[in-house]
Short mmCIF file of N, CA, C and O in Angstrom, two decimals:
data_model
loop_
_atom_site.label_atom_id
_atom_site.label_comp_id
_atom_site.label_asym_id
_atom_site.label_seq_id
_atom_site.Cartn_x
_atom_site.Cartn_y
_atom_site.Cartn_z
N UNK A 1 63.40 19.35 -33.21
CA UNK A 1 64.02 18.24 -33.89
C UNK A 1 65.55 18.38 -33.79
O UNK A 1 66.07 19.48 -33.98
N UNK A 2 66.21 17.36 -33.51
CA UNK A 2 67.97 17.26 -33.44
C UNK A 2 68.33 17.90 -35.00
O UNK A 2 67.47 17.95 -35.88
N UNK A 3 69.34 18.24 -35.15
CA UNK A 3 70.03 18.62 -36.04
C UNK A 3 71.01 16.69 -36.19
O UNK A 3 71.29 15.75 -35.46
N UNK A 4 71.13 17.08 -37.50
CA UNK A 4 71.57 15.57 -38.06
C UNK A 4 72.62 15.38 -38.05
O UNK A 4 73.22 16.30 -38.61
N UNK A 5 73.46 14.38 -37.56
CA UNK A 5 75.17 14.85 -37.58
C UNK A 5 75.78 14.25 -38.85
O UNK A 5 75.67 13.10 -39.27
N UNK A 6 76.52 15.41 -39.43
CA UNK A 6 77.62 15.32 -40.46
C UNK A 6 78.80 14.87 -40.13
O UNK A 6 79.35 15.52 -39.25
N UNK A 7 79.42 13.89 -40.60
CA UNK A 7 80.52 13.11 -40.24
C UNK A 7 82.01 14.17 -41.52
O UNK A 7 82.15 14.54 -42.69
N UNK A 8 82.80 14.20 -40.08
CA UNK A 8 84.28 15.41 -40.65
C UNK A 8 85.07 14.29 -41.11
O UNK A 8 84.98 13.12 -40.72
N UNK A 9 85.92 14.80 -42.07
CA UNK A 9 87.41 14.10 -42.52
C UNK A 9 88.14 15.13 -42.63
O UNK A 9 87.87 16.28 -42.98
N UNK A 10 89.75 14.28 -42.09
CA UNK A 10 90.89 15.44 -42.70
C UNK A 10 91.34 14.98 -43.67
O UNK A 10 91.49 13.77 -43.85
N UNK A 11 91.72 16.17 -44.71
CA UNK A 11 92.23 16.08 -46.06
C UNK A 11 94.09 15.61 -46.00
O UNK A 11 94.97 16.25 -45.42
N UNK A 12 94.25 14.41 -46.72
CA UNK A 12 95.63 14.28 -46.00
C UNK A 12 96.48 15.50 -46.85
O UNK A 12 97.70 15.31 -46.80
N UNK A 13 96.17 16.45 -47.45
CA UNK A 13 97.20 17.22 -48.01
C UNK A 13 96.91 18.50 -47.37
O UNK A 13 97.95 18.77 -46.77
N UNK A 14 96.11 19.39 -47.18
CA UNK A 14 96.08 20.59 -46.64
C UNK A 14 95.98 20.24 -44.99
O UNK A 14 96.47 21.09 -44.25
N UNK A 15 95.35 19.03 -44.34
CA UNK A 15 95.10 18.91 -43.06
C UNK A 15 94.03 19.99 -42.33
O UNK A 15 94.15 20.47 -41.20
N UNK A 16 92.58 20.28 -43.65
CA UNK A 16 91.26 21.01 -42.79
C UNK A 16 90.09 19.60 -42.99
O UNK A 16 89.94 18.90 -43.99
N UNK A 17 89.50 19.52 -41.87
CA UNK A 17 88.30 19.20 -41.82
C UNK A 17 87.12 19.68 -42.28
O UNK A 17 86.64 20.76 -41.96
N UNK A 18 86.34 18.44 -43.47
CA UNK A 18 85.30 19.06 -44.65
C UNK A 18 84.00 17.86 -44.51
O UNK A 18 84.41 16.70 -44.49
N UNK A 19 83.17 17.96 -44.46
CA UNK A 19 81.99 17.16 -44.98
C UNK A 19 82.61 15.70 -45.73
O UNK A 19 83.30 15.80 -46.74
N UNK A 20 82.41 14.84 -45.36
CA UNK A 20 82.74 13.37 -45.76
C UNK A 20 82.60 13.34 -47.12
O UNK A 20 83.31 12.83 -47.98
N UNK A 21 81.03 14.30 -47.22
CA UNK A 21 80.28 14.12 -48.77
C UNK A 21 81.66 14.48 -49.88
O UNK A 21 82.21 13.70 -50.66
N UNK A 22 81.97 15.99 -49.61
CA UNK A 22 82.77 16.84 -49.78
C UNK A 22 83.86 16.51 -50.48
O UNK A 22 84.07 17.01 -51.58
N UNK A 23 84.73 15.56 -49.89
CA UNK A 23 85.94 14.74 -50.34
C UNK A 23 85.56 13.80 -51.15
O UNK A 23 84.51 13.32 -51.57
N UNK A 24 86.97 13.62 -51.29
CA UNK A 24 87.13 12.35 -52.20
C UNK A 24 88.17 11.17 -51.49
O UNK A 24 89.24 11.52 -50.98
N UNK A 25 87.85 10.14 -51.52
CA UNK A 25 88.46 9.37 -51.26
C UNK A 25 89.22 8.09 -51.80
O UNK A 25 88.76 7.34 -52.67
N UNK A 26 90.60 7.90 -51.09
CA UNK A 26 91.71 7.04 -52.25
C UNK A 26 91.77 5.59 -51.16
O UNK A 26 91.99 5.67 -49.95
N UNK A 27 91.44 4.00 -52.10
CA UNK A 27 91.98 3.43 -50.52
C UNK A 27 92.98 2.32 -51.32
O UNK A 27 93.15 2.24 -52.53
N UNK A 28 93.55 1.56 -50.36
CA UNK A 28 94.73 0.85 -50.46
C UNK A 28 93.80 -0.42 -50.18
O UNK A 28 93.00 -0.71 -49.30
N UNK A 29 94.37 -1.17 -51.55
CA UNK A 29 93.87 -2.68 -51.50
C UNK A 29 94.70 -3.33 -51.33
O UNK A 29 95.86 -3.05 -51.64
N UNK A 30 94.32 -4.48 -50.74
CA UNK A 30 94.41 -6.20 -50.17
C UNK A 30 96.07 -5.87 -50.83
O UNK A 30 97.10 -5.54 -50.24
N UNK A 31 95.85 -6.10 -52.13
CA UNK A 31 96.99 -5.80 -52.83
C UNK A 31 98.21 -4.94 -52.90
O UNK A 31 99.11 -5.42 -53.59
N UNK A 32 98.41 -3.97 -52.43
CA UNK A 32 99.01 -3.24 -51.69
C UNK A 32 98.45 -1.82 -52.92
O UNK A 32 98.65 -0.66 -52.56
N UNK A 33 97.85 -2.06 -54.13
CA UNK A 33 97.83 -1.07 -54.76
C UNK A 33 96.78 0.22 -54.29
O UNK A 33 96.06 0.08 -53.31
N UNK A 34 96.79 1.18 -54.91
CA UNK A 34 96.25 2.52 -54.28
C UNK A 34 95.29 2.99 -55.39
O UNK A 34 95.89 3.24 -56.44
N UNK A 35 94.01 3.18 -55.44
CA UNK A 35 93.12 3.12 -56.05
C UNK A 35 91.80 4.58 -55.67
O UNK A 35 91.20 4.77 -54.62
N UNK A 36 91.74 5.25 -56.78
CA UNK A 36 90.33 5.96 -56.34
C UNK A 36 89.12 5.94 -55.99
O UNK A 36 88.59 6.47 -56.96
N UNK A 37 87.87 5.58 -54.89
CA UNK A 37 87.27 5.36 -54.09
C UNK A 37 86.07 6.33 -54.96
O UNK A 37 86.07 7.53 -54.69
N UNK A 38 85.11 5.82 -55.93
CA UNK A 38 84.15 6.96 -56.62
C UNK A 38 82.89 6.59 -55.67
O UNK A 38 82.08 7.50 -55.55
N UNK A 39 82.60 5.36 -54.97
CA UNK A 39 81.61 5.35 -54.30
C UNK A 39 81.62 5.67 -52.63
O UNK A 39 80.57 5.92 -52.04
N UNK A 40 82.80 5.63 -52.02
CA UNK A 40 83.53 5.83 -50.86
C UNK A 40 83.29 4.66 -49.83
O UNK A 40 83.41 4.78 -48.61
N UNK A 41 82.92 3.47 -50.50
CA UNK A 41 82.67 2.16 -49.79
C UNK A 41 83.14 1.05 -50.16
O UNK A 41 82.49 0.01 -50.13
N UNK A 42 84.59 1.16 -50.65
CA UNK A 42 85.27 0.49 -51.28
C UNK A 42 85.97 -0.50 -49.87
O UNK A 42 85.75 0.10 -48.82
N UNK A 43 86.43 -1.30 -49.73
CA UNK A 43 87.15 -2.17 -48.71
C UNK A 43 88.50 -1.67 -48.61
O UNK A 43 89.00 -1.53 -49.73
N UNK A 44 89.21 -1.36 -47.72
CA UNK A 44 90.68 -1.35 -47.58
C UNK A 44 90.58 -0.05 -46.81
O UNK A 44 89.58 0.45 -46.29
N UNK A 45 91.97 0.41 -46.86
CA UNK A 45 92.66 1.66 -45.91
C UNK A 45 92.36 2.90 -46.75
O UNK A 45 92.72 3.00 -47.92
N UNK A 46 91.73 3.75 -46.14
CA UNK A 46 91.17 5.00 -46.84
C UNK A 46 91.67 6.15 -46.52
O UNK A 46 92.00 6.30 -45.35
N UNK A 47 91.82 7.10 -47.35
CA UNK A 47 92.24 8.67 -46.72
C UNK A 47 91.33 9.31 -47.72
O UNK A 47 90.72 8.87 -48.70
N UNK A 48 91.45 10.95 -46.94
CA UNK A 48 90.53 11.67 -47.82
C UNK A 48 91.47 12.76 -48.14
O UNK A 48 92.48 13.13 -47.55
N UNK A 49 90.74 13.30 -49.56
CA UNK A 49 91.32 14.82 -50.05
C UNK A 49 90.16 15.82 -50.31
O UNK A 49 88.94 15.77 -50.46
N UNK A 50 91.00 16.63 -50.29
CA UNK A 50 90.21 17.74 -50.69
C UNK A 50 89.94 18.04 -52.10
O UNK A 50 90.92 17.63 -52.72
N UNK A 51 89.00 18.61 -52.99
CA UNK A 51 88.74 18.62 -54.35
C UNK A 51 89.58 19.97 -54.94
O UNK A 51 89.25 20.48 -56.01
N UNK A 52 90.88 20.56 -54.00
CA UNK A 52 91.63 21.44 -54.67
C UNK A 52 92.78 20.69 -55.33
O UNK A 52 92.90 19.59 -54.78
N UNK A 53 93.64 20.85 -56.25
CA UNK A 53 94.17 20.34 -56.97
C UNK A 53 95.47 20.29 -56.05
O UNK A 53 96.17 19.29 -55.92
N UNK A 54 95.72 21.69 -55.34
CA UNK A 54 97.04 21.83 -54.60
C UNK A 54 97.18 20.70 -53.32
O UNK A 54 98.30 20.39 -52.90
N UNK A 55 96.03 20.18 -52.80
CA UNK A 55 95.99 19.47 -51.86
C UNK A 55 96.56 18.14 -52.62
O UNK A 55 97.55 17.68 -52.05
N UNK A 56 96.13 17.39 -53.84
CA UNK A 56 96.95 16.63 -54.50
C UNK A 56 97.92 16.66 -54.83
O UNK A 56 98.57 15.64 -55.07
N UNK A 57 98.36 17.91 -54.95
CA UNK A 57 99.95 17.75 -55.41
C UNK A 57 100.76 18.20 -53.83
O UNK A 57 101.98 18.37 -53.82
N UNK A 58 100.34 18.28 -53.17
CA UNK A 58 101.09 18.22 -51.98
C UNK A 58 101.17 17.29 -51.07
O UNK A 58 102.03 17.24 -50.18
N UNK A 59 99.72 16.02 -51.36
CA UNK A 59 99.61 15.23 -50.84
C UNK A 59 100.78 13.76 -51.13
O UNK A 59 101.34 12.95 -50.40
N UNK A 60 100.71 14.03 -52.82
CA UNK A 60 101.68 13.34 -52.95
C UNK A 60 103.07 13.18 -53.23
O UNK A 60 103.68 12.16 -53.54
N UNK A 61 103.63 14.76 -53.01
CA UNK A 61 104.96 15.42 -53.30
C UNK A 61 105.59 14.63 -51.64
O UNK A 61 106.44 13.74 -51.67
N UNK A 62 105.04 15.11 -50.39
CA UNK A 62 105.34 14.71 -49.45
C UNK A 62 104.96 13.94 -49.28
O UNK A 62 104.88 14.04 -48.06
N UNK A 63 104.35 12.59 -49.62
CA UNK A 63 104.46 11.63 -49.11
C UNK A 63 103.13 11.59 -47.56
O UNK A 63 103.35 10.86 -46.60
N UNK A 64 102.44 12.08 -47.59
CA UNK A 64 101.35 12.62 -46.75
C UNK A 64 100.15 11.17 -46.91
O UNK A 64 99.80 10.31 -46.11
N UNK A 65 99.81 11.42 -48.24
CA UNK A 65 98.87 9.94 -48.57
C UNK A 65 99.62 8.47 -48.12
O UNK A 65 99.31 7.49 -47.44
N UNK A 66 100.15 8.69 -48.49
CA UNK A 66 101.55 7.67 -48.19
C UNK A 66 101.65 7.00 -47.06
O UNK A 66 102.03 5.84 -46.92
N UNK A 67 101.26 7.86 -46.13
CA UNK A 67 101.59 7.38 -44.87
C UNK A 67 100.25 7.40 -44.42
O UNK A 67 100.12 6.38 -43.75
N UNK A 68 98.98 8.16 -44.43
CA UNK A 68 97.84 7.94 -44.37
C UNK A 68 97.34 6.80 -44.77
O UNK A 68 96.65 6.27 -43.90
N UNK A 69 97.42 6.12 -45.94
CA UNK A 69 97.07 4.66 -46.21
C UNK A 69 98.42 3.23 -45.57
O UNK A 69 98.40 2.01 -45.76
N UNK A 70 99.31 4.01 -44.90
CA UNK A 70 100.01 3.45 -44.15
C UNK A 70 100.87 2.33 -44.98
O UNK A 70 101.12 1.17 -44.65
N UNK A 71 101.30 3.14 -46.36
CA UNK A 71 102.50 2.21 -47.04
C UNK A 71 103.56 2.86 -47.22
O UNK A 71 103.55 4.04 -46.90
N UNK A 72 104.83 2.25 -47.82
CA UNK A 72 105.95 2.93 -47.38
C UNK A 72 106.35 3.70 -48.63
O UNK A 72 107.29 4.50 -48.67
N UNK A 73 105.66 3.44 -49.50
CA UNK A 73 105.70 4.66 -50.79
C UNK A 73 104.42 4.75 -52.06
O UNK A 73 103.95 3.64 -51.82
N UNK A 74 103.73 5.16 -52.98
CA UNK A 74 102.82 4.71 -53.69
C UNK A 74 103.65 4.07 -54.82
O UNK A 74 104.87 4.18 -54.73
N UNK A 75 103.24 3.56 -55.65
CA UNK A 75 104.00 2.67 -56.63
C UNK A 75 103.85 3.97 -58.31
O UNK A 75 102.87 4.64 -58.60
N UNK A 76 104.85 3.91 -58.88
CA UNK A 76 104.92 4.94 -59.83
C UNK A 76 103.57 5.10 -61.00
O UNK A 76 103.11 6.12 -61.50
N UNK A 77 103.14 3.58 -61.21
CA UNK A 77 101.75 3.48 -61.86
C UNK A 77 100.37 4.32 -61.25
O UNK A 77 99.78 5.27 -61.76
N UNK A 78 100.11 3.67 -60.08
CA UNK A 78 99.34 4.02 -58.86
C UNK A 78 99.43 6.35 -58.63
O UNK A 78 98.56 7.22 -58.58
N UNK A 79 100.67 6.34 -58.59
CA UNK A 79 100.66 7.71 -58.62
C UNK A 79 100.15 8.51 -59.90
O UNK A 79 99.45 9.52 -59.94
N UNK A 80 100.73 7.75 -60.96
CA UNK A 80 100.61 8.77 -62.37
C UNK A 80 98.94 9.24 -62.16
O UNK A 80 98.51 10.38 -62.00
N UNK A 81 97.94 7.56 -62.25
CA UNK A 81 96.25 8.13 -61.89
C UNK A 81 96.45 8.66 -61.06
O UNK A 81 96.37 9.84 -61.40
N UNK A 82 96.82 8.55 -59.45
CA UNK A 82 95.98 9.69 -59.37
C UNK A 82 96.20 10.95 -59.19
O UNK A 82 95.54 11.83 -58.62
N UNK A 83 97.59 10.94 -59.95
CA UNK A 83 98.52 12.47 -60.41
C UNK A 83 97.17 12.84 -61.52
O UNK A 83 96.50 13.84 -61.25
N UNK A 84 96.91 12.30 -62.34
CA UNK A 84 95.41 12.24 -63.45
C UNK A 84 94.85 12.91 -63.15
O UNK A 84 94.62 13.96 -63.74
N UNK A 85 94.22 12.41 -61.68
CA UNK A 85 92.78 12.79 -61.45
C UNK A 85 93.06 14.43 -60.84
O UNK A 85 92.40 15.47 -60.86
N UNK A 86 93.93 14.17 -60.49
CA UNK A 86 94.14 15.79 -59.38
C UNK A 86 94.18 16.76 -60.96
O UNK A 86 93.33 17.48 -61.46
N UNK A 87 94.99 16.53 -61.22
CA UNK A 87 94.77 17.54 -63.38
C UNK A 87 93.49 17.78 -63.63
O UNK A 87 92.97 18.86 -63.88
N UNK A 88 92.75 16.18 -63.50
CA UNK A 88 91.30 16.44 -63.93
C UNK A 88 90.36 17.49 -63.30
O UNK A 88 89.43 17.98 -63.94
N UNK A 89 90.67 17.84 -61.88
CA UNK A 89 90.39 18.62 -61.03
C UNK A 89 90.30 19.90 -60.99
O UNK A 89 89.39 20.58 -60.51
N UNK A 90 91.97 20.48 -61.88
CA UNK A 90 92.16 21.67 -62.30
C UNK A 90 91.27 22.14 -63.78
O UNK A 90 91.03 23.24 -64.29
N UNK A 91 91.07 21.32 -64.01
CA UNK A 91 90.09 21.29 -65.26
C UNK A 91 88.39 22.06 -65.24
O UNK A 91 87.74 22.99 -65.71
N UNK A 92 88.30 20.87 -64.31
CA UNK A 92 86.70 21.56 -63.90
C UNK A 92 86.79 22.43 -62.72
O UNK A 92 85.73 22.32 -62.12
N UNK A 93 87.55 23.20 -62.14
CA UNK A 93 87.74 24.27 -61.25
C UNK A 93 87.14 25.16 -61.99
O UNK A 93 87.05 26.33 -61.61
#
């Protein structure tokens, strides 16, 4: 029997390739706003992270997501969540 193929993503903050399942994903709506992806079939421009907290805060210190969802900055609202969620992260670590 074939072995089943697992589909890779890169994490836009550390830049390793992980299991699709694995990540989490943020996408950019119609709207230009930037939103967390809990089902990963949300419509718009998507990037993935990794579930370490450091990959969030590096993702969005540099500006890494940023350019992965291909806008020219996140908006200060838009960041605080998902400055949130990456905390929430360190939490259940």
């Amino acid at each position: 029997m074939k072995p089943r193929h697992i589909p890779l993503r890169t994490c836009s903050g550390c830049r390793e390739q992980h299991p699709k399942r694995e990540m989490l994903r943020v996408v950019r709506l119609e709207d230009g706003s930037v939103v967390m992806d809990e089902t990963g079939r949300r419509n718009g421009r998507g990037a993935y992270l990794c579930r370490q907290p450091e990959c969030w805060q590096r993702a969005l210190r540099t500006g890494s997501l940023a350019h992965a969802l291909k806008v020219q900055s996140i908006s200060a609202g838009d960041k605080t969540v998902l400055e949130q969620a990456g905390q929430e992260l360190v939490a259940s670590v």
